[in-house]
Coordinates of C-alpha atoms in Angstrom, one line a residue:
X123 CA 0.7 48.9 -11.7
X124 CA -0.5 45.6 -13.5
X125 CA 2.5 44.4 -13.5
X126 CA 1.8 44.6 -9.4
X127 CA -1.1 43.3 -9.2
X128 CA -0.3 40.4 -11.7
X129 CA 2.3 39.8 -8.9
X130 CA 0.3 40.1 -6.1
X131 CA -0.5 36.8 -4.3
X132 CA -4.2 37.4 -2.1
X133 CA -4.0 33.8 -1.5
X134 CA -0.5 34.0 0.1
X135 CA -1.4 36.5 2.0
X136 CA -4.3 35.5 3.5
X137 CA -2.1 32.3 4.6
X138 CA 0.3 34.0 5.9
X139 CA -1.6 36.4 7.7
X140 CA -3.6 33.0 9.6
X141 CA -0.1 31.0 10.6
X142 CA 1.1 31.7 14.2
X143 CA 4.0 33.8 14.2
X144 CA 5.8 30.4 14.8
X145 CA 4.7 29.1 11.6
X146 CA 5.4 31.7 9.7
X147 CA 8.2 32.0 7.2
X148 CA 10.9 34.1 7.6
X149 CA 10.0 37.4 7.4
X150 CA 12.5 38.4 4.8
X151 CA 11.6 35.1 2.9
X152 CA 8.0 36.6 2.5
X153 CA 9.1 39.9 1.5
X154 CA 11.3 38.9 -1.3
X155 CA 7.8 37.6 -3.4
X156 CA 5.7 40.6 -2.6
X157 CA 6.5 44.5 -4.6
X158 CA 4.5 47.6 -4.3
X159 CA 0.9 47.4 -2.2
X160 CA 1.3 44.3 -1.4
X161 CA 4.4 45.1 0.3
X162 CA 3.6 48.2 1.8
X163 CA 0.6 46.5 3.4
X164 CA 3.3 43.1 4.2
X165 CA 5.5 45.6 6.3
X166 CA 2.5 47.4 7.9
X167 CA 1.2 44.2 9.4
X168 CA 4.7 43.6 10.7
X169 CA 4.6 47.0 12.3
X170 CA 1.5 46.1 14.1
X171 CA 2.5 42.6 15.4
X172 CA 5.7 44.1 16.8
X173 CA 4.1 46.4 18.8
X174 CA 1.9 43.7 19.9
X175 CA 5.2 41.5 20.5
X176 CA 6.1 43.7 22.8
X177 CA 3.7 43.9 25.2
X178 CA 3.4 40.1 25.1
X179 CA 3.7 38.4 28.6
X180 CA 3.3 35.2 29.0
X181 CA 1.4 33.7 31.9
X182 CA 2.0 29.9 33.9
X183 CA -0.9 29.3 35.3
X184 CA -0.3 26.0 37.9
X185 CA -2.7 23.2 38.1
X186 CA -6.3 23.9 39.6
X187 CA -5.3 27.4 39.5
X188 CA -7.5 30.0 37.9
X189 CA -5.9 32.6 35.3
X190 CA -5.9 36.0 35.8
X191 CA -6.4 38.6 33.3
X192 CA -2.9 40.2 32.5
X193 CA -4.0 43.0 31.3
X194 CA -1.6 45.4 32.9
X195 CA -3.3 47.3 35.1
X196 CA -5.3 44.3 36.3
X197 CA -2.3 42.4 36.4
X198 CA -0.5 45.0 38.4
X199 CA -4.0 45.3 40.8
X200 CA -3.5 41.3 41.3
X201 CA -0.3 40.9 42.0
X202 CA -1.0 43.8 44.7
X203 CA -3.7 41.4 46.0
X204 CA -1.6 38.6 45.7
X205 CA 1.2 40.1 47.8
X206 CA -1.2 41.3 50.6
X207 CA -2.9 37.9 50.8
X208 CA 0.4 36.0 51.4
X209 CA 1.4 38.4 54.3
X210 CA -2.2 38.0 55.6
X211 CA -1.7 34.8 55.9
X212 CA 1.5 35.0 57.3
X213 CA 0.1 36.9 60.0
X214 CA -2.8 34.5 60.0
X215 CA -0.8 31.7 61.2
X216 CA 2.2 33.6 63.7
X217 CA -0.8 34.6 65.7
X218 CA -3.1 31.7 65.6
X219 CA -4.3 30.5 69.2
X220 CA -3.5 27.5 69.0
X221 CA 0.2 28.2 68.3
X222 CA 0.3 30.4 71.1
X223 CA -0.8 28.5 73.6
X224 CA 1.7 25.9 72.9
X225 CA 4.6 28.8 73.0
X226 CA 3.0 29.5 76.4
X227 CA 3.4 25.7 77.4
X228 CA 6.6 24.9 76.3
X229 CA 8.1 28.3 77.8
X230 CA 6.3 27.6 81.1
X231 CA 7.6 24.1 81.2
X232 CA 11.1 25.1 80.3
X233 CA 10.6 27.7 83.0
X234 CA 9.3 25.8 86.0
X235 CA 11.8 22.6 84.7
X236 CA 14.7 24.7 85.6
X237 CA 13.2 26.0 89.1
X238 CA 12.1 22.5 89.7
X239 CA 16.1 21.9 89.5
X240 CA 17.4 24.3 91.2
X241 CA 14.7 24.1 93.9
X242 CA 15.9 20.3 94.0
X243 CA 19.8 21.2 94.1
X244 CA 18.9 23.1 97.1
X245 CA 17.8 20.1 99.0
X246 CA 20.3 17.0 97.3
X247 CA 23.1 19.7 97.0
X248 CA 24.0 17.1 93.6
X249 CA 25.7 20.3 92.5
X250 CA 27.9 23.2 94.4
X251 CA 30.8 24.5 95.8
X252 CA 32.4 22.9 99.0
X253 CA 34.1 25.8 100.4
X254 CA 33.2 26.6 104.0
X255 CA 31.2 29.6 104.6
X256 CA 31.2 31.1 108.1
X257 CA 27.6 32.1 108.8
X258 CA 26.5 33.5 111.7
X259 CA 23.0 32.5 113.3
X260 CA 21.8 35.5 115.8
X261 CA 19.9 33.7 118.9
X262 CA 16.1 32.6 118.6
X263 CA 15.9 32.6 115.0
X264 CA 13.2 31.1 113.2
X265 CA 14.1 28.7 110.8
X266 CA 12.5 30.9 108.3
X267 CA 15.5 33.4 109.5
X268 CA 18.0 31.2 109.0
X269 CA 17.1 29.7 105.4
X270 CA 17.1 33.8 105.0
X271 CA 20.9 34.1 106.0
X272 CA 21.9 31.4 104.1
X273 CA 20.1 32.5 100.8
X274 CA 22.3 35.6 101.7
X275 CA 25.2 34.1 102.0
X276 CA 25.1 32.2 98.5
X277 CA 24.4 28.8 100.3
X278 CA 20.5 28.3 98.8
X279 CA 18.6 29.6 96.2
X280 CA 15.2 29.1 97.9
X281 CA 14.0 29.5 101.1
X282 CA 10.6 29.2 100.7
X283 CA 10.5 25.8 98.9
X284 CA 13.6 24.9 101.3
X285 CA 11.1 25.8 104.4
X286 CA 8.2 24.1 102.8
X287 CA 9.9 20.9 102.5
X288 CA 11.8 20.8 105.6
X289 CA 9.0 21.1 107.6
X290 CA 6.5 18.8 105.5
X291 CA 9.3 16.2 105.8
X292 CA 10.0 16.6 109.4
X293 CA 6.2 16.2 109.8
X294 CA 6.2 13.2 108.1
X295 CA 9.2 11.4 109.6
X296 CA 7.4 12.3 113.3
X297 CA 4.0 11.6 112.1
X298 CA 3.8 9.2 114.8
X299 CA 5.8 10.8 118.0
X300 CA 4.1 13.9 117.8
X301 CA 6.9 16.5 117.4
X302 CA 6.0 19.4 114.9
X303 CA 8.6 21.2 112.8
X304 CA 7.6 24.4 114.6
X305 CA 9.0 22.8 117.5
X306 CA 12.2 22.7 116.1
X307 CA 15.0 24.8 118.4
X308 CA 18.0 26.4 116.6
X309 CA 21.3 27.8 118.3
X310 CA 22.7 30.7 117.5
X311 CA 26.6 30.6 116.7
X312 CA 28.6 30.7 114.2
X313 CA 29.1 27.7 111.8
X314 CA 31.1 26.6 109.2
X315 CA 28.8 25.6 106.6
X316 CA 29.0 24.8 102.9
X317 CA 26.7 24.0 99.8
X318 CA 27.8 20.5 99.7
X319 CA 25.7 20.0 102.8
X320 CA 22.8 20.5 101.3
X321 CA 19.7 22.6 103.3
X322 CA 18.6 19.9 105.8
X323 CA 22.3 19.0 106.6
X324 CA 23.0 22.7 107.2
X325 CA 20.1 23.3 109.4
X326 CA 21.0 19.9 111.1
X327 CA 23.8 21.7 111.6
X328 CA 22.3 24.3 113.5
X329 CA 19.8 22.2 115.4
X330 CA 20.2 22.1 119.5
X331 CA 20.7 18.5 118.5
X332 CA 23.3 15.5 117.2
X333 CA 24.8 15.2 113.4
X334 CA 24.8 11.3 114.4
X335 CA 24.2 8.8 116.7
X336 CA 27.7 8.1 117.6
X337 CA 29.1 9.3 121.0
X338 CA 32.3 10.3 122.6
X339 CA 32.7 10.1 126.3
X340 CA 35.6 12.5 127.2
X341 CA 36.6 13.8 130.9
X342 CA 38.9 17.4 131.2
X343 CA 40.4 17.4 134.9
X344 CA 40.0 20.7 136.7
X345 CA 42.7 23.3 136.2
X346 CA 42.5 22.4 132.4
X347 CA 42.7 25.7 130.2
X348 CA 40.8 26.3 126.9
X349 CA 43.4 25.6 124.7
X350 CA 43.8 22.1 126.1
X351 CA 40.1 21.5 126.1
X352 CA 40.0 22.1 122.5
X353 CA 42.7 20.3 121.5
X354 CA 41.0 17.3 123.1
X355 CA 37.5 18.0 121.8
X356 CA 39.2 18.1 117.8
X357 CA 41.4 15.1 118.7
X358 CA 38.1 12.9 118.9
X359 CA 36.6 13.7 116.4
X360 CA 33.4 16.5 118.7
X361 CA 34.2 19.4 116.9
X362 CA 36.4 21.8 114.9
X363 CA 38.9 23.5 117.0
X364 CA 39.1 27.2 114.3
X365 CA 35.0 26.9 114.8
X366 CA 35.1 26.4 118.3
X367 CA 37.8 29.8 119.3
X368 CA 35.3 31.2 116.9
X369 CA 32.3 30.9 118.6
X370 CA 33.8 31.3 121.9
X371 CA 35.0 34.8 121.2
X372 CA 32.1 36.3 119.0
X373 CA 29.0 34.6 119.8
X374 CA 26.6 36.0 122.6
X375 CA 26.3 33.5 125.6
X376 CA 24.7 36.8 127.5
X377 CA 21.8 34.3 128.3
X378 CA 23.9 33.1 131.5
X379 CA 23.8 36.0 133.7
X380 CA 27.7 35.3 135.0
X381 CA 28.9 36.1 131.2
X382 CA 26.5 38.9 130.7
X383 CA 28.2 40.4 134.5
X384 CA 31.6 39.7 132.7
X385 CA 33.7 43.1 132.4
X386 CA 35.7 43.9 129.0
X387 CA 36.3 40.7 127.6
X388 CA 38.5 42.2 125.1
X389 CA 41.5 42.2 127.5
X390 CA 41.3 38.5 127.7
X391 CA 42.6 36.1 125.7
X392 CA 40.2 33.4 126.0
X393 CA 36.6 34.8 126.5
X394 CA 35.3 32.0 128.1
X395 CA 38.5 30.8 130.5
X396 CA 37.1 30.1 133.7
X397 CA 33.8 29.0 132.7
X398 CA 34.3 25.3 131.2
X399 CA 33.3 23.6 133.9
X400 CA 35.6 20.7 134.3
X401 CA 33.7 17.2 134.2
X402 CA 33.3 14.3 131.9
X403 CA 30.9 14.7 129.5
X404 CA 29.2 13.0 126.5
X405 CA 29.1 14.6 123.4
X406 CA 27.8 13.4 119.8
X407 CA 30.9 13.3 117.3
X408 CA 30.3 16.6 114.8
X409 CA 27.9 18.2 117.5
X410 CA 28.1 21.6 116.7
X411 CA 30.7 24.1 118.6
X412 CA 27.5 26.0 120.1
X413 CA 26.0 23.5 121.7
X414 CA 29.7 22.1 123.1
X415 CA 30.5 25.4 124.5
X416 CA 26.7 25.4 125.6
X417 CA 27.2 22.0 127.6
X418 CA 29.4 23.8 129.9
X419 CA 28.5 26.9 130.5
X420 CA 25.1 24.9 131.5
X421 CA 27.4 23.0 133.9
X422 CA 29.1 26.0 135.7
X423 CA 25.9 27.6 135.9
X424 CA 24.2 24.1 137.9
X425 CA 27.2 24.1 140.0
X426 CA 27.7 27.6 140.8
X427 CA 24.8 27.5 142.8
X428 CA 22.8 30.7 144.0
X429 CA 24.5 29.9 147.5
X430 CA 27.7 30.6 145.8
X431 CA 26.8 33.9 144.4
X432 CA 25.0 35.3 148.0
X433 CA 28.6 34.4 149.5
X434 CA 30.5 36.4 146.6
X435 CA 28.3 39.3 147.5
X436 CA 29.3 38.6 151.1
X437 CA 32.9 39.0 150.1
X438 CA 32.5 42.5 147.8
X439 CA 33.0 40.4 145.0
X440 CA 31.7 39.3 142.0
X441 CA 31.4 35.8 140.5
X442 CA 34.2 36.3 138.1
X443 CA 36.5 37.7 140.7
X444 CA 36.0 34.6 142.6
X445 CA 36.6 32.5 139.4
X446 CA 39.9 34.3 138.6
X447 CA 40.8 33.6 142.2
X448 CA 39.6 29.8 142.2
X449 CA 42.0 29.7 139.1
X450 CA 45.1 30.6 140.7
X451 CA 44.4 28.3 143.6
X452 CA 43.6 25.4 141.3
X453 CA 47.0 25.9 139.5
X454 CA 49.1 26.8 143.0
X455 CA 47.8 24.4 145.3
X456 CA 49.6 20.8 145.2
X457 CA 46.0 19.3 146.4
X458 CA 42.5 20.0 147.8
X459 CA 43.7 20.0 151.6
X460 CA 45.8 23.3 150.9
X461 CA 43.6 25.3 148.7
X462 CA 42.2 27.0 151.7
X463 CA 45.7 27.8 153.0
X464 CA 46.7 29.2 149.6
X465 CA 43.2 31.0 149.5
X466 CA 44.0 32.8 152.4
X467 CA 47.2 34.2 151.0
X468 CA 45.5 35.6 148.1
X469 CA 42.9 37.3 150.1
X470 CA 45.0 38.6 152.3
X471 CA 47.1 40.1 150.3
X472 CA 44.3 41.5 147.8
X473 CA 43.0 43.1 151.5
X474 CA 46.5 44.6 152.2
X475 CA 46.7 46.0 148.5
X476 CA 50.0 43.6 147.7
X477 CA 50.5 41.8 144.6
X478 CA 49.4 38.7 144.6
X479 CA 53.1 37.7 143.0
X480 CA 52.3 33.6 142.0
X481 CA 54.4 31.7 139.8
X482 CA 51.1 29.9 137.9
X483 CA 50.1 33.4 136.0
X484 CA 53.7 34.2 134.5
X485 CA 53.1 30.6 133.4
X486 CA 49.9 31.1 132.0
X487 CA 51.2 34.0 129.9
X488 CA 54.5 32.2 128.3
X489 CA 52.8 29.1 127.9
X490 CA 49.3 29.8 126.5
X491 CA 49.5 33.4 125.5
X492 CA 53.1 34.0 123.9
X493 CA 52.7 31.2 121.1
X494 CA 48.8 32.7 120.0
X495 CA 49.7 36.4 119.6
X496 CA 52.0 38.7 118.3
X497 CA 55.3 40.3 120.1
X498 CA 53.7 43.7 120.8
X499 CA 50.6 41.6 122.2
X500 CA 52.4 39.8 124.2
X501 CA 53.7 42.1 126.6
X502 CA 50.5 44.1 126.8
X503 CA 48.8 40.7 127.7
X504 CA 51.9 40.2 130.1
X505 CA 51.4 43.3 131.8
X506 CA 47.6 42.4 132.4
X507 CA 48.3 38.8 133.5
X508 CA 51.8 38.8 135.3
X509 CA 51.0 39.1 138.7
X510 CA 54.7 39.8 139.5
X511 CA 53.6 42.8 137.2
X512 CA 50.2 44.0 137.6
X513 CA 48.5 44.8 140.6
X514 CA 45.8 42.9 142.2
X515 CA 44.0 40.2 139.9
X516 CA 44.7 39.4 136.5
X517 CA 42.6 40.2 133.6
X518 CA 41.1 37.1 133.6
X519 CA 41.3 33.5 135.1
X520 CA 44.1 31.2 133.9
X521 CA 42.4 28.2 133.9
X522 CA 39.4 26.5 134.8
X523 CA 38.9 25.4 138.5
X524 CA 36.5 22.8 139.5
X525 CA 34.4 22.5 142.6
X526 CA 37.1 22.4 145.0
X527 CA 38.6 25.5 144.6
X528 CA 35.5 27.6 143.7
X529 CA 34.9 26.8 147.3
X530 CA 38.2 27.6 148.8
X531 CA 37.9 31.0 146.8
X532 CA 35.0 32.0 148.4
X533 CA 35.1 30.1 152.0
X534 CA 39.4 30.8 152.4
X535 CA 40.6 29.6 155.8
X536 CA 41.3 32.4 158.7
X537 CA 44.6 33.0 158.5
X538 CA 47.7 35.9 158.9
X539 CA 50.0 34.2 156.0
X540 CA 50.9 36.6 153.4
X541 CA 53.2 33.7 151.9
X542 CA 54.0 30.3 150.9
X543 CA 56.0 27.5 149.2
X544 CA 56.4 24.6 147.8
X545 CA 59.2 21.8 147.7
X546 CA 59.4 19.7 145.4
X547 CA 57.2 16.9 146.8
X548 CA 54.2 19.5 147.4
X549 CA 54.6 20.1 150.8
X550 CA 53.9 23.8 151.7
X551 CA 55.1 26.3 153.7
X552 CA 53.6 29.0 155.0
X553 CA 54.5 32.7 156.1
X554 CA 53.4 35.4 157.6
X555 CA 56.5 37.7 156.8
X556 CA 59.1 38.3 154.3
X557 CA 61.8 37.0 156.3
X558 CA 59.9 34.2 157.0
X559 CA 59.6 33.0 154.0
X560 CA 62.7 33.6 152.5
X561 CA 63.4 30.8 155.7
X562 CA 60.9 28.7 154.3
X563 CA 63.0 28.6 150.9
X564 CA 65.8 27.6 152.7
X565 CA 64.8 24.7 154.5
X566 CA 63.0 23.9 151.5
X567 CA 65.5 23.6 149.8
X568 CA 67.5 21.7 152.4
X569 CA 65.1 19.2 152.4
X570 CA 64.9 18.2 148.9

């Protein structure tokens, strides 16, 4: 036991004990100098310093940053804090005012940019499709109504902006001539219209008034049909021929009394044959088919006076009876002075319950009706139209008369003819028998 303490080293000790442990000599350096107590007590300090070893954290504390005590449960409790404060302030700044409103700005201006554009594309048409879209305008719409059917039909996007600015722009343009945009009259039809056009152009469109400036002066002689009025009509440059049959057959000119009196139109081929009144006429180039078709049915209905319609009463007969009638005159007769000959025929023999048996209606039916329909339509039509066929008048005029021969039709001369014929110069025969007439042929013949 001296021997230990003679070996002991307090002052070695107490050094040791003071150094950092990263100062300190190797552990099992120290030990090899120390025996007995002193060793026992060597190792027991070593115990306690590993235990505190192990619970050693070690703690970064940034600039101007206070430390926290690390304590473990203190530590644990700040940390806690720590975490709660950072989503706090997370939340802090996603719902700050100020960042919300400017979310609200920036949607609302995306927002009313885009309806700005398409409000705008509505109006410039600078986008779209130019395929033509038959639309179909019912009679006295509002213009309200018809931005309505075209937002229906794909055409707009906006027919209250579209209204607003059509009619703040009309005003605008007028300021000074007084019109209003309520003013504003529309025709009803059917019209060919596309996006292309953009909303003024298809109203324009619509309007009971010119596309352009530009004129066309164009004259249809009496006895004309539809089909040749048309054809005229597309060939300079007025209107489309597809829209024109279009509106002819579906659109409702009931407005003039002698189309609302009409009888089934369906048995017809052209609606309307009969009531283009023959005349010269100017029209705008690209007026609308509506107000074409318009132009003379107006006509017919100044010239058909109400003179004219007291005499059809006179007769038993109704207007279009006398216009199927003045049609078949108009195509038989070779001039004015013999319509009233040739009108006396066909009354007579209507009277007498014959058939009326002229040449013009088979004509009408091979030439105008066989190339527009189908085989098994044909002869239906034929039967309806063939006065070789059917009995009494045809199903509806075969051409359209003018003035003359409304008034042979309804003032026919006073005559006993049941027949007549024509050479080939014109001149005409008359007959009051069969017999007769097949004499008529003959020296007819004889004579050419």
């Amino acid at each position: 036991m001296d021997q230990n303490k003679q070996n002991s080293h307090p002052e070695k000790e107490k050094l040791l004990s003071s150094l950092p442990p990263v100062d300190r000599p190797d552990k099992e350096a120290a030990s090899q100098h120390l025996s007995g107590e002193e060793a026992d007590r060597f190792y027991e300090s070593q115990m306690d310093r590993t235990q505190l070893v192990k619970n050693f954290k070690v703690s970064i504390v940034e600039p101007g940053q206070t430390e926290k005590n690390t304590s473990d449960p203190l530590h644990k409790q700040s940390a806690g804090e720590g975490g709660k404060a950072v989503k706090k302030k997370k939340r802090r700044i996603i719902s700050h005012p100020m960042a919300f409103a400017v979310c609200i700005v920036l949607v609302v201006s995306v927002a009313s940019s885009l309806y700005l554009i398409s409000c705008v594309n509505d109006i410039l048409a600078l986008r779209g499709d130019t395929e033509k879209v038959s639309v179909t305008i019912p009679e006295n719409a509002s213009q309200m109504d018809i931005l309505q059917i075209l937002q229906d039909n794909d055409l707009i996007d906006h027919p209250y902006f579209c209204n607003f600015f059509v009619n703040a722009f009309y005003n605008l343009r007028n300021r000074d001539t007084g019109k209003k945009a309520k003013d504003i009259k529309y025709l009803n039809g059917i019209y060919q219209l596309d996006q292309k056009m953009g909303v003024e152009g298809m109203l324009n469109a619509i309007k009971d008034a010119p596309k352009s400036a530009e004129t066309q002066k164009l004259t249809f002689p009496e006895g004309w049909t539809v089909d040749q009025i048309i054809e005229r009509l597309e060939k300079y440059g007025v209107c489309s021929k597809n829209a024109f049959y279009e509106n002819m057959q579906t659109v409702d000119f009931s407005q003039y009394s002698f189309i609302k009196s009409l009888p089934d139109t369906s048995q017809r081929l052209r609606k309307l044959e009969g009531y283009l009144y023959p005349d010269t006429y100017e029209f705008y180039i690209e007026e609308n088919e509506s107000s074409v078709i318009r132009r003379f049915l107006d006509n017919f209905e100044e010239k058909f006076t109400s003179k004219y319609e007291a005499r059809a009463k006179e007769l038993g007969m109704t207007v279009d009876e006398i216009v199927i009638i003045a049609s078949i005159i108009q195509k038989e007769a070779a001039d004015a002075d013999q319509m009233g000959l040739v009108s006396s025929v066909i009354h007579n023999r209507l009277e007498r319950g014959m058939r009326l048996e002229c040449d013009s209606t088979g004509a009408y039916v091979d030439r105008y009706i066989k190339p527009n329909v189908s085989d098994g339509e044909y002869f239906a039509y034929r039967e309806r139209y063939h006065t070789y066929i059917c009995d009494g008048l045809p199903a509806g005029p075969i051409c359209n008369p003018g003035a003359d021969a409304i008034e042979a039709a309804l003032y026919p001369e006073d005559t006993d003819y049941f027949y007549f014929y024509h050479d080939k110069n014109g001149k005409i025969y008359m007959a009051k028998t069969l017999a007769g007439h097949q004499a008529n042929q003959l020296e007819a013949l004889r004579g050419s």
